[in-house]
Coordinates of C-alpha atoms in Angstrom, one line a residue:
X223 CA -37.0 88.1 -49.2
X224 CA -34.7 86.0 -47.1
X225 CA -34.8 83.0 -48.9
X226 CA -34.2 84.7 -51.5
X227 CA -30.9 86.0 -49.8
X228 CA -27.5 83.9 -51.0
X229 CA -24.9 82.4 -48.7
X230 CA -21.1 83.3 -49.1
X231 CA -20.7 80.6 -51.6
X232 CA -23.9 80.3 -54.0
X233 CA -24.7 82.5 -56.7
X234 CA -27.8 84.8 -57.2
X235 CA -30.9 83.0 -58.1
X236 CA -34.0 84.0 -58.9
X237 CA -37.2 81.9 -58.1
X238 CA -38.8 82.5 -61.1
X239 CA -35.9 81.7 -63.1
X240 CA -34.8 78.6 -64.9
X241 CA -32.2 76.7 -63.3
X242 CA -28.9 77.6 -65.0
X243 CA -26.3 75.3 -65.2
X244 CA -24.9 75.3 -61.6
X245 CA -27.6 73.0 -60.4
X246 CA -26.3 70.9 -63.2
X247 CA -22.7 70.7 -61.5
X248 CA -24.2 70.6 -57.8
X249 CA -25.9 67.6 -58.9
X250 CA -23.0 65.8 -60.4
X251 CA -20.8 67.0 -57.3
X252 CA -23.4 65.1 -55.4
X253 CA -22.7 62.2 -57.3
X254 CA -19.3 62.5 -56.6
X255 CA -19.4 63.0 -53.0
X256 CA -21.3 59.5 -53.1
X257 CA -18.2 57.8 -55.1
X258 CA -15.6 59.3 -53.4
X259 CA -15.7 61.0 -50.0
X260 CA -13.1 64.0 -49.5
X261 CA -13.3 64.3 -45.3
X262 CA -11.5 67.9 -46.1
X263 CA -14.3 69.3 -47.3
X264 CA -16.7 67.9 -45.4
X265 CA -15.2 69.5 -42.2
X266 CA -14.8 72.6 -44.1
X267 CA -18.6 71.9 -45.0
X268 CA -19.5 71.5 -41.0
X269 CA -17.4 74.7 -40.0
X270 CA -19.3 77.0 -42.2
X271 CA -22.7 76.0 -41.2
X272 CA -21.3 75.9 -37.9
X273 CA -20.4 79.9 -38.4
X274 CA -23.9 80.4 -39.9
X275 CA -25.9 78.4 -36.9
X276 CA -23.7 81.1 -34.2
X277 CA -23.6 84.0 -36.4
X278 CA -19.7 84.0 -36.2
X279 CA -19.9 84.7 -32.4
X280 CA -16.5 83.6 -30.2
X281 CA -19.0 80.2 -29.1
X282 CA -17.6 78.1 -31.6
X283 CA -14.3 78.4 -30.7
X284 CA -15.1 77.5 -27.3
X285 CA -17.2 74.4 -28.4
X286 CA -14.0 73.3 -30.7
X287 CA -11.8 74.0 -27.7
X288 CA -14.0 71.8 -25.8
X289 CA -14.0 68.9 -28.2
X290 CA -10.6 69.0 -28.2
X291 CA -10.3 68.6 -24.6
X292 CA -13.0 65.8 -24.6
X293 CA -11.3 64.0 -26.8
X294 CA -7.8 64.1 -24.6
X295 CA -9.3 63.3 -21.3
X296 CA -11.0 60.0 -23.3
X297 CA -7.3 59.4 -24.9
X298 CA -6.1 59.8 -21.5
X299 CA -8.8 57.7 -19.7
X300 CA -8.3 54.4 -22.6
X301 CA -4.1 54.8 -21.6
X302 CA -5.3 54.3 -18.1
X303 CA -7.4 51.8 -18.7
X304 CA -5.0 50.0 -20.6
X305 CA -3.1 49.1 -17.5
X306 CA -3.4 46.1 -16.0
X307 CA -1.8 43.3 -13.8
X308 CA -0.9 39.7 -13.8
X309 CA -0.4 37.6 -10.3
X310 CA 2.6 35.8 -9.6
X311 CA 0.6 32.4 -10.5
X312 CA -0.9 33.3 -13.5
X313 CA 0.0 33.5 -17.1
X314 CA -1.6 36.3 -19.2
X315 CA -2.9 35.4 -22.8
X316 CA -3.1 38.3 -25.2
X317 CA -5.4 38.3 -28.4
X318 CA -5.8 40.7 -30.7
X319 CA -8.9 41.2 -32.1
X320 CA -9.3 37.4 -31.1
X321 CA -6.3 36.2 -32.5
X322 CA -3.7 35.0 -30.2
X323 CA -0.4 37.6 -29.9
X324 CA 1.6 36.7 -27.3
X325 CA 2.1 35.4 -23.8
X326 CA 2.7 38.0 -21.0
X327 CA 5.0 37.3 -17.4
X328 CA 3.6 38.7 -13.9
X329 CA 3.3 41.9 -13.3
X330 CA 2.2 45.2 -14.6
X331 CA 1.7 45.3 -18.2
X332 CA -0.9 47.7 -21.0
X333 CA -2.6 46.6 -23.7
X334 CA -4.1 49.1 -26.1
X335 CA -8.2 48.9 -25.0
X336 CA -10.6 47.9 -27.7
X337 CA -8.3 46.0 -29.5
X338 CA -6.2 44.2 -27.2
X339 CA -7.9 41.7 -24.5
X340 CA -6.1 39.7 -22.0
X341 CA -7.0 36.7 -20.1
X342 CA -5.1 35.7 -17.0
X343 CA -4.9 31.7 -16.7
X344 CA -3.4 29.6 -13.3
X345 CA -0.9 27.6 -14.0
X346 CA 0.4 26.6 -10.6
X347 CA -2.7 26.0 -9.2
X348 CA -4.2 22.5 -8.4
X349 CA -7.9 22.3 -9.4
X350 CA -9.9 19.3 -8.8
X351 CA -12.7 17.7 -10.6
X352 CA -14.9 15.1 -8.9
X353 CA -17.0 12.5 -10.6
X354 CA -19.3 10.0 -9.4
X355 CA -22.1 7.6 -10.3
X356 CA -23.6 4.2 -10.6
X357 CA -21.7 1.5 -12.8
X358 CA -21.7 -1.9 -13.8
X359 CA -18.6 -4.5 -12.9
X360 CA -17.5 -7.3 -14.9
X361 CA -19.7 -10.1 -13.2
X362 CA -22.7 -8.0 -13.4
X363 CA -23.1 -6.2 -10.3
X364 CA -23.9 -2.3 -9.8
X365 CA -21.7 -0.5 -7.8
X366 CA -21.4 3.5 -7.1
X367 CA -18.0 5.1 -7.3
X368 CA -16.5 8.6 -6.6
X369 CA -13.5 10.0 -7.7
X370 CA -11.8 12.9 -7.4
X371 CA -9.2 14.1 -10.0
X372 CA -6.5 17.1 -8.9
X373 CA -4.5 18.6 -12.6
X374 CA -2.4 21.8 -13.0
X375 CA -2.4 23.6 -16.1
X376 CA 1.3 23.8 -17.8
X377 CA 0.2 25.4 -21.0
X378 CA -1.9 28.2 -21.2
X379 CA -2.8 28.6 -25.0
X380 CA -3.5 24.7 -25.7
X381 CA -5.5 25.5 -22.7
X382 CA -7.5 28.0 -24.0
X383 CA -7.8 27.6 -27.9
X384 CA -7.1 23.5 -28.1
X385 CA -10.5 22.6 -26.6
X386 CA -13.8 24.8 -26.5
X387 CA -14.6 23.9 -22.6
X388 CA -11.4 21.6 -21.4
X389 CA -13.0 21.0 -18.0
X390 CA -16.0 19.4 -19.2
X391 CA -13.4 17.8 -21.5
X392 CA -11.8 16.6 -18.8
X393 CA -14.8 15.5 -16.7
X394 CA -16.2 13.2 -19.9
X395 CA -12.3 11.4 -20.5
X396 CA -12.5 10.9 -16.7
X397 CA -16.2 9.4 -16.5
X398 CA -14.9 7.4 -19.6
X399 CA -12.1 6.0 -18.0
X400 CA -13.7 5.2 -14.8
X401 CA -16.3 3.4 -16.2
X402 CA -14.0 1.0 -18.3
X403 CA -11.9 0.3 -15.8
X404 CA -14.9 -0.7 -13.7
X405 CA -16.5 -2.6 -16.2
X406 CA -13.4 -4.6 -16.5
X407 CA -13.4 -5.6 -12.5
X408 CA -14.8 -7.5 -10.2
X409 CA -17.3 -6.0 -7.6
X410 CA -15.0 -7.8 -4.9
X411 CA -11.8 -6.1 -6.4
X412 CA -13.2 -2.6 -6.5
X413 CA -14.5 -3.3 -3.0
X414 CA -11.6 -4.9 -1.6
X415 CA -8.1 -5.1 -2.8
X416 CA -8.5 -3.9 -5.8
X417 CA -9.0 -0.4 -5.3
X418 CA -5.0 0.7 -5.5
X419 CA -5.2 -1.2 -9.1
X420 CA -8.1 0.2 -10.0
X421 CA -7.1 4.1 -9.3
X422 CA -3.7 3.5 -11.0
X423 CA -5.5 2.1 -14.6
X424 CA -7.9 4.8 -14.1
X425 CA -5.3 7.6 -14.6
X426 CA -3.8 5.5 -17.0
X427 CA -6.5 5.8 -19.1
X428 CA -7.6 9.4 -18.9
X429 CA -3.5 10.2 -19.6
X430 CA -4.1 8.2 -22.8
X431 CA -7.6 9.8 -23.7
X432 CA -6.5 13.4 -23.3
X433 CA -3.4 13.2 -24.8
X434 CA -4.1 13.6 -28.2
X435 CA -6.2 16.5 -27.7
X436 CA -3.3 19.0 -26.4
X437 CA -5.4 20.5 -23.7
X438 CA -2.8 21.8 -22.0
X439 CA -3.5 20.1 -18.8
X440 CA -1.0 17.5 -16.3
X441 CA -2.9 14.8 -14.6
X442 CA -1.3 15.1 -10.8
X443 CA -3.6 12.2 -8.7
X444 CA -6.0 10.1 -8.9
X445 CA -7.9 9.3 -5.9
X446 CA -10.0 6.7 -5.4
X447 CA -13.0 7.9 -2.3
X448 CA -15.7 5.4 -2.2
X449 CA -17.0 2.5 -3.4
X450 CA -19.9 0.9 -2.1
X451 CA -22.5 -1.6 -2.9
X452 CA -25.9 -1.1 -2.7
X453 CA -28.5 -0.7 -0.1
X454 CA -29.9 -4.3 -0.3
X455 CA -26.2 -6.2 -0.1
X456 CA -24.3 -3.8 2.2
X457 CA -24.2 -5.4 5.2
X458 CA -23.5 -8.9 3.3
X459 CA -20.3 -7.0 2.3
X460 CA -19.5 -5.3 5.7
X461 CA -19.0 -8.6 7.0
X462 CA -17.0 -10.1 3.8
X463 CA -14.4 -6.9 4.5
X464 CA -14.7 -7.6 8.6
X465 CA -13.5 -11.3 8.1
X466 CA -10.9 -10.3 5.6
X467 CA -9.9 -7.6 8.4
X468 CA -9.9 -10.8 10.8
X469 CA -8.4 -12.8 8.1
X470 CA -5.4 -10.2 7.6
X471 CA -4.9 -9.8 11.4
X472 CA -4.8 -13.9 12.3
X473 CA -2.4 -14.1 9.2
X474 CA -0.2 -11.3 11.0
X475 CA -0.8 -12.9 14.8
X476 CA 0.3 -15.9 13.3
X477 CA 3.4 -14.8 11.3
X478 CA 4.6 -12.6 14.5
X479 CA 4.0 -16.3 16.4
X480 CA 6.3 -18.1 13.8
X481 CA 8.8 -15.2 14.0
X482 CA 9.1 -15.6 17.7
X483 CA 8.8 -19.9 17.5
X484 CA 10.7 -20.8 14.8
X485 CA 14.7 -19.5 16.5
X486 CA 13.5 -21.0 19.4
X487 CA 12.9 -23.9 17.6
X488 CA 16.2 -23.9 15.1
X489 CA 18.3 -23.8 18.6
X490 CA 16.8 -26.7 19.9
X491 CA 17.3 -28.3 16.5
X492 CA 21.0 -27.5 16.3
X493 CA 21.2 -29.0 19.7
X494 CA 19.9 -32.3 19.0
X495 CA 21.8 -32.5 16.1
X496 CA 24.6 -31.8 18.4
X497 CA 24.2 -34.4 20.8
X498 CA 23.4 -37.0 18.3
X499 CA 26.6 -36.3 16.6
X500 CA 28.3 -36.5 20.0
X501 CA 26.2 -39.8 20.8
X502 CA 27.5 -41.2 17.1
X503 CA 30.9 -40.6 18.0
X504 CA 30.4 -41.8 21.6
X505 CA 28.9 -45.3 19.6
X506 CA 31.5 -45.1 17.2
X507 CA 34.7 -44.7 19.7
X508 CA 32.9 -47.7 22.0
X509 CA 32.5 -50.1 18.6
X510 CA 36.0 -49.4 17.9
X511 CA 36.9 -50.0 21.9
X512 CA 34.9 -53.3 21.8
X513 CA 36.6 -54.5 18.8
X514 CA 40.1 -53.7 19.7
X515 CA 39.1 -55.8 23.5
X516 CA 37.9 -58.6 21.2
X517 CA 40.9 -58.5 19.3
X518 CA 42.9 -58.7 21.9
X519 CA 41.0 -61.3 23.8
X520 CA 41.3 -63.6 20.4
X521 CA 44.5 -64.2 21.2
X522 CA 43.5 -65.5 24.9
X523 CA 40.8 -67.3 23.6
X524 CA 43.0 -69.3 21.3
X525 CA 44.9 -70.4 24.2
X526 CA 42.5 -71.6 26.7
X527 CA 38.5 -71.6 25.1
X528 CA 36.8 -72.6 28.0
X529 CA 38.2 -70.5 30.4
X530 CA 37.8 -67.8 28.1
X531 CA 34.4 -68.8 27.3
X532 CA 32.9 -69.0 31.0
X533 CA 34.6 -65.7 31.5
X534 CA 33.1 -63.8 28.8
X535 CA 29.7 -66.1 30.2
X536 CA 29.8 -64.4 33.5
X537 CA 30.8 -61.1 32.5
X538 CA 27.5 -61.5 29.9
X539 CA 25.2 -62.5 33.2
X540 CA 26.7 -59.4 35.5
X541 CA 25.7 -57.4 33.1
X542 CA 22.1 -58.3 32.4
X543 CA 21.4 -58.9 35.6
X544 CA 22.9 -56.1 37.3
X545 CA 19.8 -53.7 36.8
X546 CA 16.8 -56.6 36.6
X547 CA 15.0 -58.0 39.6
X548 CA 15.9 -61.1 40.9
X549 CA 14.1 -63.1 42.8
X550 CA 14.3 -67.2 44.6
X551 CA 11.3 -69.5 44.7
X552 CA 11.3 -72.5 47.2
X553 CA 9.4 -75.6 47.3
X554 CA 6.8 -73.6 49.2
X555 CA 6.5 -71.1 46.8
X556 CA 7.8 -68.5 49.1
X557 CA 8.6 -65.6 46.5
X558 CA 12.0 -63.5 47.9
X559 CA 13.0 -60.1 45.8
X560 CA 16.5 -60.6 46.7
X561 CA 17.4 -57.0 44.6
X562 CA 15.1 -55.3 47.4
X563 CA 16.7 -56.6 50.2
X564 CA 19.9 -56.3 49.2
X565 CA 19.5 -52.8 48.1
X566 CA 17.8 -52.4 51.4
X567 CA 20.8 -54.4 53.6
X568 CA 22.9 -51.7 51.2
X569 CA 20.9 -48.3 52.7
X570 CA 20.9 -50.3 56.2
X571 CA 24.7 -50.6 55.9
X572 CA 25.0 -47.1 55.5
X573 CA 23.0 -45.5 57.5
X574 CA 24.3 -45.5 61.4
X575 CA 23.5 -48.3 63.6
X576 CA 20.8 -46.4 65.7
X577 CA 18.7 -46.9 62.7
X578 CA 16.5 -50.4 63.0
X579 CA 16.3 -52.1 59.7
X580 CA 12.7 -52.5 58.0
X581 CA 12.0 -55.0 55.8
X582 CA 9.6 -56.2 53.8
X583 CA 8.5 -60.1 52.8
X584 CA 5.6 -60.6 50.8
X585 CA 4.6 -64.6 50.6
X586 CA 2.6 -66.3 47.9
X587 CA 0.5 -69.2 49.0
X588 CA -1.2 -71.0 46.0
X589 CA -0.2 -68.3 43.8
X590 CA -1.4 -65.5 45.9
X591 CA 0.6 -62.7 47.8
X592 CA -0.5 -61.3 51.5
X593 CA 1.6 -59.2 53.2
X594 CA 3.4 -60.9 56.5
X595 CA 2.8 -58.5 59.7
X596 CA 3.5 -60.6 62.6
X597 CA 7.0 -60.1 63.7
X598 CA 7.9 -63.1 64.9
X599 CA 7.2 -64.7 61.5
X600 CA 9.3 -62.9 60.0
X601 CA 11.9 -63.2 62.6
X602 CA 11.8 -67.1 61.9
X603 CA 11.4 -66.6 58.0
X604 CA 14.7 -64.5 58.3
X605 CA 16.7 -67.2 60.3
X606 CA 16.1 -70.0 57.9
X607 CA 15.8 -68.4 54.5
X608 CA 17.4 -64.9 53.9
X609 CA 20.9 -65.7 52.7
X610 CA 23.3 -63.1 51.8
X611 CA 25.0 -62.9 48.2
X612 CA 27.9 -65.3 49.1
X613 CA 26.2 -67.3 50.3
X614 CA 24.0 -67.5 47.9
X615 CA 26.5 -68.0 45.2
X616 CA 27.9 -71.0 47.4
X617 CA 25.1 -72.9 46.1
X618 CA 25.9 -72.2 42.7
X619 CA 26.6 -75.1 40.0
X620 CA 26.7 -73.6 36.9
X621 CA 29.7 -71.8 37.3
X622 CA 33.4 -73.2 37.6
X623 CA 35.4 -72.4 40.8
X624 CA 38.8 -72.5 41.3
X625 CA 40.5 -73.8 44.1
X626 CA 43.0 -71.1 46.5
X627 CA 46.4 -71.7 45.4

C-alpha cells in the first residue's frame, strides 16, 4: 500500500509491527533539534521534500534560480535606497539602531537601510517663535504683550537628544521670561519708554533659562511687537503717549530755539563786555586826566586862591548849565526860555537872511501861561525885554570882572 511505501531515508516498517528502536532515536533527534538547531540540515531537510513535492522534475531548479534572483534585485534595491542627500544648510544626524554614530557634511552620502536612519537638521536657518498673552505689571494692571523670538540652531545633537521637544522648550523659557520681566514693570514703562528695557531683560533671561539645558539653540533677537492696554483704558493711554509725543516734540522745538538763540546771545554778551571794558578804561584814563589837571592846578591854587577858586566856580556853572534850560522872571512874571531863543537866534543865524525869524513867547499872568499871537505885542515885548547873552551877563554881580589892560 503506499503508505506503506518508504522514502530514500527510512527504513521498512510494518504497521502491524512494534516500533523498533529507530523511533526511539527519531524521538531523541527531535529533542535535539529543539536544543540545538543545525540550519545545514534543515535546508538539506527542505530540498528533499522539495524533490519529493516535484517528483525531481527541472522546476525546482528554476524556483531556486528564481530565489536567488529575488533576493539580488532586493540586495540591489536596499543599496539604492541607501542613498541619500543632505542640503547645503543642513546637518545630517546618523543613529544606529537609535544610537547616535556620527555627524554627516552636505552632500550625497548611504547609510545601510534598516539599520541606519538619518535626520537632516537646519542649522543656518532662522526660525521664529511667537508668544503672546495677557499679564500682570508691577502696580497691578493687566496688559497684553506679543513677542516674537528669531534663534538658529548651532548644534545639531544637543538639538536633537538634549531636550525631548526643544521648541516647546523654548516657547515655556520664553513665556517665563516675558512674564517676569513684566511683572517687574510698570504698565507706563512697558507702554512707553520702557519697551527697549524691557525686550533687552527679556532675552537676558531666556539666555539664562536655556543655558543649562544644552539645547543646542543661539538666541539671535528679541523683538518686542505690541503692547497694549485694555479695551476700557485705551484711549486714556492714547492720549498719555500723544502728550508725551507733544511733550518730546516742544522739548526738541525748544532746544533747536536755544541752539539758534543762545550764539546770538553769547555775541551780544561779548560785546557788552567789550564796551564796558572800553568805558572802564575810558573812566579810568579821564580819573587819571582829572587828577593830573588838579595836580597841576594845586600849584596855581597855592598862589592866588581866589582867583583860582572863581575860576574853577565858573568853569563848574558852564558846565551844568550848558545843557539845562534857563530861563528870567521879571517883576511881572513874564517867564522867558532864554535856551529856546537863543538856540533859535543860533538856527536863525545860520540859515540865509531870506528866511524871517519865528519866535515864540509864552507869558504867565498870575501863574498861568497863554500863548501871545498879536504881532505887535510881541514886537514891543522884543524891544524892551529880549537881551542877548552879553548883555545879559553885563548885569551880572556874582562874578568878578577884570578890567582891559
Amino acid at each position: 500500500m503506499v503508505w506503506n511505501q518508504p522514502s530514500e531515508n527510512e527504513p521498512e516498517l510494518d504497521p502491524w509491527s512494534k516500533k523498533n528502536k529507530n523511533s526511539k532515536r527519531s524521538k531523541k533527534s527531535k529533542n535535539g533539534l529543539c536544543t540545538l538547531i543545525d540550519f545545514k540540515k534543515i535546508f538539506n531537510f527542505f530540498k528533499i521534500r522539495m524533490k519529493l513535492f516535484y517528483g525531481g522534475s527541472g522546476f525546482f531548479r528554476n524556483v531556486q534560480n528564481s530565489s536567488i534572483l529575488v533576493f539580488i534585485i532586493t540586495l540591489f534595491v536596499l543599496i539604492i535606497n541607501g542613498f541619500y542627500t543632505i542640503k547645503e544648510a543642513e546637518r545630517g544626524v546618523i543613529t544606529n539602531f537609535g544610537k547616535f554614530s556620527h555627524l554627516v557634511e552636505p552632500g550625497l552620502n548611504w547609510r545601510p537601510v534598516f539599520i541606519s536612519q538619518v535626520t537632516p537638521v537646519n542649522v543656518k536657518s532662522v526660525k521664529e517663535l511667537a508668544t503672546s498673552g495677557i499679564m500682570l505689571t508691577s502696580d497691578e494692571n493687566v496688559v497684553r504683550v506679543e513677542m516674537n523670538v528669531q534663534y538658529r540652531i548651532t548644534n545639531p545633537l544637543q538639538y536633537l537628544f538634549s531636550v525631548s521637544n526643544p521648541d516647546d522648550s523654548l516657547r515655556e523659557a520664553t513665556d517665563s521670561a516675558l512674564r517676569g520681566v513684566i511683572g517687574h514693570s510698570t504698565m507706563d514703562r512697558v507702554l512707553t519708554e520702557g519697551r527697549t528695557v524691557v525686550r533687552s531683560e527679556t532675552q537676558k533671561e531666556i539666555e539664562e533659562t536655556i543655558r543649562p539645558y544644552n539645547m543646542g539653540i543661539t538666541i539671535l533677537d528679541v523683538n518686542f511687537q505690541t503692547a497694549r492696554p485694555p479695551e476700557e483704558v485705551k484711549s486714556a493711554f492714547d492720549d498719555a503717549i500723544a502728550a508725551r509725543e507733544n511733550r518730546e516734540q516742544y522739548i526738541r522745538e525748544a532746544e533747536a530755539y536755544a541752539n539758534e538763540v543762545e550764539p546770538k546771545a553769547y555775541g551780544q554778551a561779548q560785546r557788552v563786555l567789550n564796551k564796558a571794558r572800553s568805558y572802564k578804561f575810558q573812566i579810568i584814563s579821564e580819573a587819571k586826566g582829572e587828577a593830573i589837571r588838579f595836580l597841576k592846578m594845586l600849584s596855581i591854587y597855592k598862589t592866588s586862591k581866589n582867583i583860582t577858586a572863581n575860576r574853577l566856580y565858573i568853569e563848574s556853572m558852564e558846565k551844568i548849565f550848558r545843557n539845562s534850560r534857563k530861563i528870567l522872571v521879571n517883576n511881572n512874571f513874564l517867564l522867558f526860555n532864554l535856551g529856546s531863543l537863543f538856540s533859535q537866534d543860533n538856527k536863525i543865524s545860520k540859515n540865509s537872511d531870506s528866511f524871517p525869524r519865528k519866535q515864540k513867547i509864552f507869558v504867565d499872568n498870575d501863574f498861568t501861561s497863554e500863548k501871545i499871537n498879536d504881532n505887535n505885542a510881541i514886537s514891543n515885548i522884543l524891544k524892551k525885554e529880549i537881551m542877548d547873552k552879553r548883555k545879559s551877563n553885563s548885569f551880572r554881580t556874582d562874578c568878578p570882572r577884570k578890567g582891559r589892560e
